[in-house]
Tab-separated table of C-alpha atoms in Angstrom:
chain	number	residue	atom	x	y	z
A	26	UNK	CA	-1.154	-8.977	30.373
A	27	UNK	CA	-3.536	-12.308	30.288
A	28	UNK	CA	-5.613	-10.728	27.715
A	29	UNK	CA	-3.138	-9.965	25.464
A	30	UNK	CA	-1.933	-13.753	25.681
A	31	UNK	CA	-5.260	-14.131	24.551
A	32	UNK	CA	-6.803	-12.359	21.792
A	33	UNK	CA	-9.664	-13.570	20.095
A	34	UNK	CA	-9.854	-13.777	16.117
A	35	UNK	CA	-12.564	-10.801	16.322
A	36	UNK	CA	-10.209	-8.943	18.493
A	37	UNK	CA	-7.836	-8.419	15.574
A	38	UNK	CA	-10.173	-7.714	13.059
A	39	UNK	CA	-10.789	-5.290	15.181
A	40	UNK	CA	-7.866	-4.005	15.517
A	41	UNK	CA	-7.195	-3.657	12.050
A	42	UNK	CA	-9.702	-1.618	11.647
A	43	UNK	CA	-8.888	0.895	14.529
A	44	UNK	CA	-5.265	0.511	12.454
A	45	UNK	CA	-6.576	1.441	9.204
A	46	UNK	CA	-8.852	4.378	10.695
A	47	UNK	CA	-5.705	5.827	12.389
A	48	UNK	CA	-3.897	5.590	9.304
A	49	UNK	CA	-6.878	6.912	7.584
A	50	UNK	CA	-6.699	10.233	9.970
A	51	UNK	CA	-3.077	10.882	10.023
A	52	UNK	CA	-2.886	10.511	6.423
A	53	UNK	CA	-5.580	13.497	6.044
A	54	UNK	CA	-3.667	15.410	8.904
A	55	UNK	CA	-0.129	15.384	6.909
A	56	UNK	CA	-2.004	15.533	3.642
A	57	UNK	CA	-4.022	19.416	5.271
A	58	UNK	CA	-0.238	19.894	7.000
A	59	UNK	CA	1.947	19.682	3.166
A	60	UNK	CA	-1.287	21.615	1.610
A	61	UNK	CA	-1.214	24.573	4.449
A	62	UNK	CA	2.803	24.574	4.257
C-alpha cells in the first residue's frame, strides 16, 4: 500500500504503456472475435 502512495513519474509512464499494450491486445482479440463470428 506504501508504494502505491508513492509512485514515481517513470512509474506511470510506465504504466501507460502496459495500458496502451493491453488495449492494444484486446482490441486485436474482439477485432479476430467480430471477424470469426
Amino acid at each position: 500500500m506504501n508504494t502505491f502512495c508513492c509512485i514515481p513519474y517513470y512509474s506511470a509512464e510506465r504504466m501507460a504503456s502496459v495500458v496502451l499494450s493491453v488495449c492494444n491486445y484486446w482490441g486485436k482479440v474482439l477485432l479476430t472475435l467480430n471477424v470469426t463470428n
